XYZ file of C-alpha atoms in Angstrom:
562
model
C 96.301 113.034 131.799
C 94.739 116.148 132.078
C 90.723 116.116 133.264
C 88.299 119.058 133.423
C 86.689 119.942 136.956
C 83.251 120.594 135.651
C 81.037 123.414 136.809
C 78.352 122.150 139.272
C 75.579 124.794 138.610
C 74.142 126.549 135.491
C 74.251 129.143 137.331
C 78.158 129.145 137.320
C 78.424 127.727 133.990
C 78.953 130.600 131.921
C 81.823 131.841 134.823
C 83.581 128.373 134.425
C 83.203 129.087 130.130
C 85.036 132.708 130.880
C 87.873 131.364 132.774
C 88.533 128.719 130.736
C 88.764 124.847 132.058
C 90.682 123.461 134.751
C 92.867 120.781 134.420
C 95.176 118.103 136.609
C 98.290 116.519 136.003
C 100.366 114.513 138.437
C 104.447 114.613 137.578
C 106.674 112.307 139.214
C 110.205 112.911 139.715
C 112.081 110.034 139.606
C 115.505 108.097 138.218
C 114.694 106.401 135.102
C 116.833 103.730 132.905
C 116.623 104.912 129.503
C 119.130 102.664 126.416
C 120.947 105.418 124.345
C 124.261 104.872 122.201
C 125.503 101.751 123.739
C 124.821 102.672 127.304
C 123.593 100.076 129.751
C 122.528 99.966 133.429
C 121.959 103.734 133.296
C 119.370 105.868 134.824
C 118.537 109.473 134.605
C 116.307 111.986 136.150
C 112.749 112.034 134.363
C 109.028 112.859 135.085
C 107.015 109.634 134.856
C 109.840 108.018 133.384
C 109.236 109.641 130.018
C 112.093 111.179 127.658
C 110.883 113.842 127.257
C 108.338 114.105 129.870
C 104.738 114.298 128.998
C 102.614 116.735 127.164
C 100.172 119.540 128.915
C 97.677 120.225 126.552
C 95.218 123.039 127.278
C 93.231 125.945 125.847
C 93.670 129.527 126.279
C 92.657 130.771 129.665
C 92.568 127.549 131.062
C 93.976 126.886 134.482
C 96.411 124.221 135.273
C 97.254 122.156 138.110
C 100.574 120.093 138.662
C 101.280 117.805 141.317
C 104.975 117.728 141.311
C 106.170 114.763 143.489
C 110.149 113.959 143.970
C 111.598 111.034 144.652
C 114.463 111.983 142.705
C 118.012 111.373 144.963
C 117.850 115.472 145.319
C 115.547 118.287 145.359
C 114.348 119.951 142.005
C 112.175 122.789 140.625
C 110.044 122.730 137.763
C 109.307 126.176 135.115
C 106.274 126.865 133.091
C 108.403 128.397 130.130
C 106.486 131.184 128.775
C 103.138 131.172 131.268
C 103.312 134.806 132.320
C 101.918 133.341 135.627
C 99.901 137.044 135.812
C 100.281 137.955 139.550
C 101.081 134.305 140.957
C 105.281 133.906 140.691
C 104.776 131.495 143.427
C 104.504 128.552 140.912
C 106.972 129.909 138.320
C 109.690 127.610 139.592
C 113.699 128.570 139.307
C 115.415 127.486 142.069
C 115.881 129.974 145.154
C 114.117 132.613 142.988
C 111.002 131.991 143.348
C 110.867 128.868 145.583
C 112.997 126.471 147.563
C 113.332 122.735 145.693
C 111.155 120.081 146.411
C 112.890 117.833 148.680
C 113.016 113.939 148.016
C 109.932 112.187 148.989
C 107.871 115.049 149.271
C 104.853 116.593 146.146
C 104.379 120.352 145.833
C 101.223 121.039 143.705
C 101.925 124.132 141.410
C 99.608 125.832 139.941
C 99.905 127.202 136.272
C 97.736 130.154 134.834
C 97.059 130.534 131.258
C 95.845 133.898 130.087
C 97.015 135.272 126.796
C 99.455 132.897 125.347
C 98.472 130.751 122.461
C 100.408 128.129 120.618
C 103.718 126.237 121.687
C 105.872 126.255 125.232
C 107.536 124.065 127.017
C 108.278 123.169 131.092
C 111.355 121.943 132.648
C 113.612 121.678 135.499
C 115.106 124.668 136.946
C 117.771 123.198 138.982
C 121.089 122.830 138.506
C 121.267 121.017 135.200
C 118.413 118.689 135.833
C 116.185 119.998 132.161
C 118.773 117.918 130.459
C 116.298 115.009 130.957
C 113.233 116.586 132.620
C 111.282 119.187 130.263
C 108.348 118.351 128.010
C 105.658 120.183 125.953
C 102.940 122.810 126.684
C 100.402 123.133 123.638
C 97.782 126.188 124.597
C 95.211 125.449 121.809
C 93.019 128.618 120.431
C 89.667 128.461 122.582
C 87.243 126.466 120.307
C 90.272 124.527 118.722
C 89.694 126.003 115.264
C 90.715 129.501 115.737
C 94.054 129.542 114.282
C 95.145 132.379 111.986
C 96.599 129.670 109.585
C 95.122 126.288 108.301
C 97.053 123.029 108.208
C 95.870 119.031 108.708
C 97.939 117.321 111.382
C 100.313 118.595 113.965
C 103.413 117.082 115.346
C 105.618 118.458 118.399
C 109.124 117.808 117.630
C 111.701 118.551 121.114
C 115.059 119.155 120.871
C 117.835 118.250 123.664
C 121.350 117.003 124.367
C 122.224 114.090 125.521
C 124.779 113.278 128.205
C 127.258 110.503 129.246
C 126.781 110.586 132.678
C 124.714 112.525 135.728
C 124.471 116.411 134.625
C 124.044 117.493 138.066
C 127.747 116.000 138.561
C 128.913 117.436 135.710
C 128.161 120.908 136.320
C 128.784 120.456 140.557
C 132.253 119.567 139.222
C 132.780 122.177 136.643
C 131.978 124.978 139.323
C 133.903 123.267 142.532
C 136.783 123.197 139.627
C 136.187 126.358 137.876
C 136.661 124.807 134.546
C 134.100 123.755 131.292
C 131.644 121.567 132.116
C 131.793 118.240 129.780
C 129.510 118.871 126.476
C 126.737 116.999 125.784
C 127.837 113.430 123.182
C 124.516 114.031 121.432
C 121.565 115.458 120.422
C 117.924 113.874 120.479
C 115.104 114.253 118.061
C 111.962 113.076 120.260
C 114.633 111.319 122.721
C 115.984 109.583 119.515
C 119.343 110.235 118.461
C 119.133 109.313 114.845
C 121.273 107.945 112.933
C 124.558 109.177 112.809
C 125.653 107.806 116.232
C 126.645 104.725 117.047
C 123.799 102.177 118.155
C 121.486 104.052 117.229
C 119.772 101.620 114.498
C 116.517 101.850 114.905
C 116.968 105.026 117.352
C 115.794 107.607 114.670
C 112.444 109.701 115.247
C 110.480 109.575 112.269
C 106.908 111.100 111.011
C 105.260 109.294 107.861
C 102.711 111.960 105.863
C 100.287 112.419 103.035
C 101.073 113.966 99.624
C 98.960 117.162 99.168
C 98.772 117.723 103.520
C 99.987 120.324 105.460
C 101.630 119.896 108.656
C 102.093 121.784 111.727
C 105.159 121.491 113.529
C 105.722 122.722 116.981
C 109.637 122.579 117.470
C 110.664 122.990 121.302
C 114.756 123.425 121.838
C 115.232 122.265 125.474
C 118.983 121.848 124.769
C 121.222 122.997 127.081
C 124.080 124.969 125.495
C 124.068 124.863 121.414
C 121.440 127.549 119.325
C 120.409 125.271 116.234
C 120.031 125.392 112.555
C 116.717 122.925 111.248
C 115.404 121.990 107.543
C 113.796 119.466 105.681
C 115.316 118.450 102.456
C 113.354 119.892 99.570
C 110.820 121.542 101.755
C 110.076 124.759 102.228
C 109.356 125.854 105.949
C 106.894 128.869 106.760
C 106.911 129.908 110.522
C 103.752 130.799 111.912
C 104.239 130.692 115.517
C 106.775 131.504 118.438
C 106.791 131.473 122.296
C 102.832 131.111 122.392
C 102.056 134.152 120.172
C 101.891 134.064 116.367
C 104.203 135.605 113.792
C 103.291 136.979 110.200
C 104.118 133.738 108.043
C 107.630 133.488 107.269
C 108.838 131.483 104.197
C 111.918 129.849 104.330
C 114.107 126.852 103.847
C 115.671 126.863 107.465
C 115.570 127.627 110.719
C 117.568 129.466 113.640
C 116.509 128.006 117.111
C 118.025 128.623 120.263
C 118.153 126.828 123.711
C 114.156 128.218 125.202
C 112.917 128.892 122.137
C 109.780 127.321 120.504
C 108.387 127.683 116.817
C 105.362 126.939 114.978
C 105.959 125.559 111.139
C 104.229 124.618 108.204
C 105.085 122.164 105.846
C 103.287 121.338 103.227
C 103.874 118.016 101.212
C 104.220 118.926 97.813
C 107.530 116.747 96.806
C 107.745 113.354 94.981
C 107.035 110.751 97.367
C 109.962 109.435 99.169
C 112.005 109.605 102.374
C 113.604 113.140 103.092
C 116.002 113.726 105.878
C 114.688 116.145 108.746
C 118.177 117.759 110.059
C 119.139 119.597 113.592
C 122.564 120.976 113.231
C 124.110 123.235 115.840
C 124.982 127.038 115.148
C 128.775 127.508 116.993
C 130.097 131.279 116.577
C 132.744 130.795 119.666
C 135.776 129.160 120.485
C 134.330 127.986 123.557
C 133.942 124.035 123.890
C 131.242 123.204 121.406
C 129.561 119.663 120.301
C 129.413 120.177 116.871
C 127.595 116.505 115.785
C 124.212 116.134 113.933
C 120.985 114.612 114.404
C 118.724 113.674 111.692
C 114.816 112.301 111.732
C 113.396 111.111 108.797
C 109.970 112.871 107.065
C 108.265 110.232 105.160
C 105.820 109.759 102.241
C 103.012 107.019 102.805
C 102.585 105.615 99.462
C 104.689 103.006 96.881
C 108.186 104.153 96.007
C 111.815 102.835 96.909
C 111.723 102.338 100.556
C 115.694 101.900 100.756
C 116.491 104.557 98.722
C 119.283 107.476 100.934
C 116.687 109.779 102.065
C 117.894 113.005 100.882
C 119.538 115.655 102.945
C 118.832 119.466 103.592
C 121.153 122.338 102.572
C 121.750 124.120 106.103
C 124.006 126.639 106.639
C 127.308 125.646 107.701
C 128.021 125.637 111.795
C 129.734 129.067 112.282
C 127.214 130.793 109.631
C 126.642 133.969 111.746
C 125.128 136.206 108.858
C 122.237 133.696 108.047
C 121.528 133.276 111.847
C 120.737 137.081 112.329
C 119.202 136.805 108.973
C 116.147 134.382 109.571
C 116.122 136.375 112.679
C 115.700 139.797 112.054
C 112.831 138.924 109.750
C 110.179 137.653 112.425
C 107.259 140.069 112.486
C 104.523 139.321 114.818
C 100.940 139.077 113.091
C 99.619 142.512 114.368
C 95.963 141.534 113.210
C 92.690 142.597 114.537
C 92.425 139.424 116.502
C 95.825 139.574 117.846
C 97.214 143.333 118.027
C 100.399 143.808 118.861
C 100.694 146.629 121.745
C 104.468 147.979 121.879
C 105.069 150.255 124.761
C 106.134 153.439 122.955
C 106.100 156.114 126.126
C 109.402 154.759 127.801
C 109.706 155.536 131.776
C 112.476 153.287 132.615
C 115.681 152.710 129.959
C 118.025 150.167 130.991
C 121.568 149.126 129.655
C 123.043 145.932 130.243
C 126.353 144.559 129.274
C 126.351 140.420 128.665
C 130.243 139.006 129.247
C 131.828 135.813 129.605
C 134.048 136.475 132.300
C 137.029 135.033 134.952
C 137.834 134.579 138.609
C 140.877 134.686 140.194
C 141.540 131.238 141.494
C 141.397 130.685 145.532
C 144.217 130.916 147.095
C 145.579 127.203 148.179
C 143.016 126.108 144.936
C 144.300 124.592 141.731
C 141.758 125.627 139.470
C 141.000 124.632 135.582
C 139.678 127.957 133.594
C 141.923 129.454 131.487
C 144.940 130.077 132.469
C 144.374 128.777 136.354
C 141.330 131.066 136.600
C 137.367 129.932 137.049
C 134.737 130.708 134.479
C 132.699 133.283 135.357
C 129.965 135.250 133.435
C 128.141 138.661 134.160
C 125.299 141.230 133.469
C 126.606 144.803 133.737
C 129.680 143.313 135.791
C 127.815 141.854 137.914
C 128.358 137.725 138.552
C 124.450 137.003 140.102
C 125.068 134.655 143.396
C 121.821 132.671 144.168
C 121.046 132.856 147.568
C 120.027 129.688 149.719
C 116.490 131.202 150.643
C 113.850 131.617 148.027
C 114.264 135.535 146.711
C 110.209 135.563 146.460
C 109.684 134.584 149.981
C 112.296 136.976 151.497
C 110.378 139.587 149.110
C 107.341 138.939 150.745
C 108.080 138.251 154.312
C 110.061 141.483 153.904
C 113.389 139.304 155.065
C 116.678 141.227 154.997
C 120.174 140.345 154.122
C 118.983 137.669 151.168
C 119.532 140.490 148.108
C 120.162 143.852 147.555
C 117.932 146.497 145.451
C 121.113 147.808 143.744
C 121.408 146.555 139.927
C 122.530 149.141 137.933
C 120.376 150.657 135.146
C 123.830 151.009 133.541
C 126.860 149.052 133.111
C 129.672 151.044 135.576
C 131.749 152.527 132.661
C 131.645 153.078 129.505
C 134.184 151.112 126.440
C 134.248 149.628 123.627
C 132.277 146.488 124.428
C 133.115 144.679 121.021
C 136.532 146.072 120.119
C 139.557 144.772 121.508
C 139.158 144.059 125.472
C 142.560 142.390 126.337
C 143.563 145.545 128.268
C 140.334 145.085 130.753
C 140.308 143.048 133.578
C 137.639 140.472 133.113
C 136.879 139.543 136.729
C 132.988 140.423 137.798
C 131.489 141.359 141.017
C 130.006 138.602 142.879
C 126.605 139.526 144.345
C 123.388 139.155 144.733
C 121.936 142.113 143.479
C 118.263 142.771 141.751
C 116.376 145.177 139.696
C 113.527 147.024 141.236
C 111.287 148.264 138.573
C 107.961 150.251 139.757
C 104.609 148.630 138.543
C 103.209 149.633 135.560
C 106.569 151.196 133.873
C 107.451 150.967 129.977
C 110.787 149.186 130.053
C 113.033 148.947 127.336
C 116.041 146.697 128.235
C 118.962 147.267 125.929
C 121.326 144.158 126.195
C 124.440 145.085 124.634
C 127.383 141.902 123.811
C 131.267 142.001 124.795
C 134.013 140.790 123.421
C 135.294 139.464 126.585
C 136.098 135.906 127.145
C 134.243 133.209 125.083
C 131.972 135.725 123.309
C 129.175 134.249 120.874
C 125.060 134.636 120.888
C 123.466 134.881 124.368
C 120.082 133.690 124.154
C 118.379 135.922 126.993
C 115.287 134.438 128.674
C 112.991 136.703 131.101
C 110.154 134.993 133.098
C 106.767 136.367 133.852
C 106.601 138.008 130.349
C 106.678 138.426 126.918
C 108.273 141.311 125.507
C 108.816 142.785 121.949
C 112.134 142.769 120.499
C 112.158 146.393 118.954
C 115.976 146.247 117.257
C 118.615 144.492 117.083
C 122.633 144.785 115.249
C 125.817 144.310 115.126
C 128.576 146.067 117.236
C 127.857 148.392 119.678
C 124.430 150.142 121.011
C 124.149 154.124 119.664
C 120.926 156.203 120.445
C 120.983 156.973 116.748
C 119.368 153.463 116.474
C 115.993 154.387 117.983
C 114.884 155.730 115.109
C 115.227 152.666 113.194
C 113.502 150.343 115.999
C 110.363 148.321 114.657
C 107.085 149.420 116.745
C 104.636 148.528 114.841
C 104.968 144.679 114.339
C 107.622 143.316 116.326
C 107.872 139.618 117.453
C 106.322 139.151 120.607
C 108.481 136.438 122.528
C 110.428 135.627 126.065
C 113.858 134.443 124.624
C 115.551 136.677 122.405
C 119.141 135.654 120.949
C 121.617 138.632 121.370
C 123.750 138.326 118.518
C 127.881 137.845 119.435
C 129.257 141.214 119.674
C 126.059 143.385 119.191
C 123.096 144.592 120.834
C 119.225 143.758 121.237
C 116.535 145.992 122.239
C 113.587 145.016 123.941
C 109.829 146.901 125.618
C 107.405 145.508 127.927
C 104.846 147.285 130.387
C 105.548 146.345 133.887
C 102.323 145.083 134.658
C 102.833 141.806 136.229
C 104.297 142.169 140.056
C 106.236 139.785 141.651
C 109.613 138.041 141.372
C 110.867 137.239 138.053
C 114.372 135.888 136.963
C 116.543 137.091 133.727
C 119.010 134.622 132.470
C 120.500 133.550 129.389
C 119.240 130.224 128.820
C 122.664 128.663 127.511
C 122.782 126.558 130.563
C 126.645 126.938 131.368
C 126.416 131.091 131.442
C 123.328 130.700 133.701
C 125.472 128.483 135.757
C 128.517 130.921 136.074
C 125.853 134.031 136.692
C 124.857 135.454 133.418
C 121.814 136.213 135.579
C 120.134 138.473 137.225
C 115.960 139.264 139.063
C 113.358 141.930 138.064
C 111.454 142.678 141.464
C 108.117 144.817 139.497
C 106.313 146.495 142.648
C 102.507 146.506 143.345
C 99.947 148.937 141.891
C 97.392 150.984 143.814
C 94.118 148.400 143.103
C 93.651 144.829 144.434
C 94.039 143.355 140.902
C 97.752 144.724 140.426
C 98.911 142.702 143.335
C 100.396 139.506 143.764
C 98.237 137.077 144.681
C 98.945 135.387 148.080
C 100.983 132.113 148.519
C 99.772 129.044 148.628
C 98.965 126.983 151.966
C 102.785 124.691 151.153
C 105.384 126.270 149.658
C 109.021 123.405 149.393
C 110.580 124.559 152.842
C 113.458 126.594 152.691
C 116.230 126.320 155.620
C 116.152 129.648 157.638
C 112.716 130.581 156.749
């Protein structure tokens, strides 16, 4: 439970109101038994054997603390999902990026910086595929508590994940020693409840009982690991107001489009016949990859006298491979753009950058029998290039100036030019393996243009960027042409830090370079990540004392050959 650290004289009170409150929490890492679908004597990975993991609940501008403590059977990381972490990427968490894990037995106290983000994120692990089972909510209330742009009554948080039949870390060590898919997830959880479509699940089914007349406010986290998601509520209408901490223009509509890091504030308001209505998560698949293509359902419940057994009634969604109403809810999030909250789009460009997002193959190792397609290991790539995490934190080498952990050499540009969604059989779709980052000079406009291929698996890539936010300016089918500029939105575009790039098209996205440190790119379908759909944005220091990172703190997780 969070407590605030009080100011000791009046002298600093009005200091302590500027900065906003500080606040402690104490995580524990550990192996938890938790019952789902008939399983017994199992335990997974948790923090204080929660599923999810508990709730950080602050105010704008407040700062956090987090005593992480493992004694887990192997070392972990934990991410702040969406806290810029303005100058301080020592606590942002991804594994070898930014620090080495915290080894068994042993408590690293991060420390999490709130400045402009308001409304819903989330943390998790950022280790292999330990955020399976350890993520939970951040809520970042308006300072006061009442300053929302939007009224409603109650608020709920509602997380989405995938559940797994056995240890993720050995599913995925497997998949890569192999080269072949990783199992898929046998469910998906509503509040760690799998509803009621699985077996032994009776009683297993989240529900939320309400008031004729109310509105709600939902905050819907997706912490699953490889599936973007369609979600409605039978007979009621949804209007988003909210997403990755900063607020949209409301948005009526009767479904959603979520995808793995995403988060989303939503209004409901009550204004059916009372009764039980089904609340429904069902996955969006636009690949032939692997895909778990089951259900989960919660139930959204009128307090009040009616027929309790009645079939609660269930939503119209579209159907799982519906890829024209996916970019359709999307490409109609506009960010509010009001006086209180202005949206500030970088529109003098100094650095434009191109990047190609593939599915990809290895050759197998000699001597190796290996279980991608046809022999071959999965692989995946940004502008050809297959990211290798190093076994030294990137950060620390960055700042201890220690050479031979990366190179500076990402190209602004994919190395040749084809037609990326057109017919790719003829190209070989093996990537380079390296470690290589981009170096991007402090205080530069960026626009990142992340353009899809056709090779491999292809279908949406939702890409995640740490240490920002950035506005998504355009976005289409097919491929990238400078004639599209033109067309970009500037003026109110949604200001987020996961963006889905549609299968087979491009996305555009700006953001002013004015956070230095060390900050990972990644599409946040866990398997791509995995196979090195990745890649790091080193921004360099500005000239003044306040444009540089701030320095480490006393006990970083050691890291062998540092």
């Amino acid at each position: 439970m969070g407590t605030f650290l009080g100011c000791a004289f009046t002298l600093t009170l009005l200091f302590c109101i500027a900065q906003g409150k500080v606040l402690y929490y104490d995580f524990v890492v550990k192996e938890t038994p938790i019952d789902m679908l008939c399983e017994t004597n199992r335990t997974v990975l948790t923090v204080n054997g929660l599923f999810p993991g508990p709730e950080i609940r602050a105010h704008k501008g407040d700062t956090i603390y987090v005593n992480v403590t493992n004694i887990g059977p192997y070392g972990v990381t934990i991410h702040w999902h969406g806290v810029r972490q303005i100058r301080y990427p020592w606590s942002d968490g991804p594994e070898n990026i930014t620090q080495c894990p915290i080894p068994t037995n042993s408590s690293f106290l991060q420390k999490v910086i709130l400045t402009e983000e308001e409304g819903t994120l989330w943390w998790h692990a950022h280790s292999d595929w330990t955020r399976a089972t350890v993520h939970g909510p951040i809520i970042v209330l308006p300072v006061g508590d009442t300053n929302y742009p939007y009224k409603f009554d109650e608020q709920h948080t509602i997380v989405i994940a995938e559940w797994y039949a056995r240890d993720t870390k050995a599913i995925i060590d497997e998949a890569l020693a192999t080269g072949g898919d990783p199992d898929l997830s046998v469910a998906y959880t509503i509040n760690g409840q799998p509803g009621d479509t699985y077996p032994c699940s009776n009683g297993l089914m989240y529900n939320i009982t309400v008031m004729q007349g109310k509105t709600y406010l939902f905050r819907i986290i997706h912490s699953g690991m490889n599936e973007e998601m369609f979600f409605g509520i039978a007979k009621h209408n949804l209007t988003v107001v909210g997403m990755d901490g900063a607020y949209l223009k409301p948005l009526k509509t009767n479904y959603l489009m979520i995808t793995p890091g995403q988060t989303m504030d939503v209004l409901v308001t009550t204004n059916q016949r009372p009764g039980r209505y089904y609340m429904l998560f069902s996955p969006f698949v636009d690949t032939n990859a692997p895909s778990n293509e089951n259900v989960t359902r919660g139930i959204f419940q009128y307090s009040g006298s009616y027929n309790h057994s009645e079939t609660p009634a269930l939503p119209e969604l579209p159907g799982f491979t519906n890829k024209s109403d996916a970019g359709n809810f999307t490409i109609q999030l506009r960010s509010l753009n009001s006086k209180e909250h202005l949206s500030t789009v970088p529109t003098k460009i100094t650095r434009n950058i191109t990047i190609t997002v593939s599915v990809n193959q290895q050759p197998c190792p000699t001597n190796k029998t290996c279980l991608g397609p046809q022999g071959s290991m999965h692989s995946a790539s940004l502008n050809n290039i297959s990211f290798s995490t190093p076994s030294i934190s990137i950060l620390q080498a960055y700042y201890n100036n220690i050479n031979g952990v990366y190179n500076k050499t990402f190209p602004d540009k994919p190395p040749f030019v084809f037609d990326y969604t057109g017919n790719v059989s003829a190209l070989g779709e093996a990537a380079f393996v390296s470690t290589k980052v981009l170096m991007i000079k402090y205080n530069e406009e960026v626009e990142i243009r992340f353009q899809g291929t056709n090779f491999g698996a292809a279908e949406n890539h939702p890409m995640h960027l740490h240490g920002y936010s950035f506005y998504v300016v355009g976005m289409g089918d097919g491929n990238f042409s400078d004639s599209y500029v033109s067309q970009y939105n500037t003026v109110d575009p949604p200001y987020i830090n996961t963006v889905g790039l549609p299968k087979n098209g491009w996305t555009a996205i700006r953001f002013k370079a004015n956070n230095p440190g060390v900050w990972f790119m990644h599409c946040h379908l866990e398997r791509h990540a995995s196979w090195g759909m990745d890649t790091v944005l080193i921004v360099g220091e500005g000239p003044n004392k306040d444009q540089k990172m701030l320095p480490p703190p006393q006990h970083m997780p050691p890291c062998s050959g540092l």
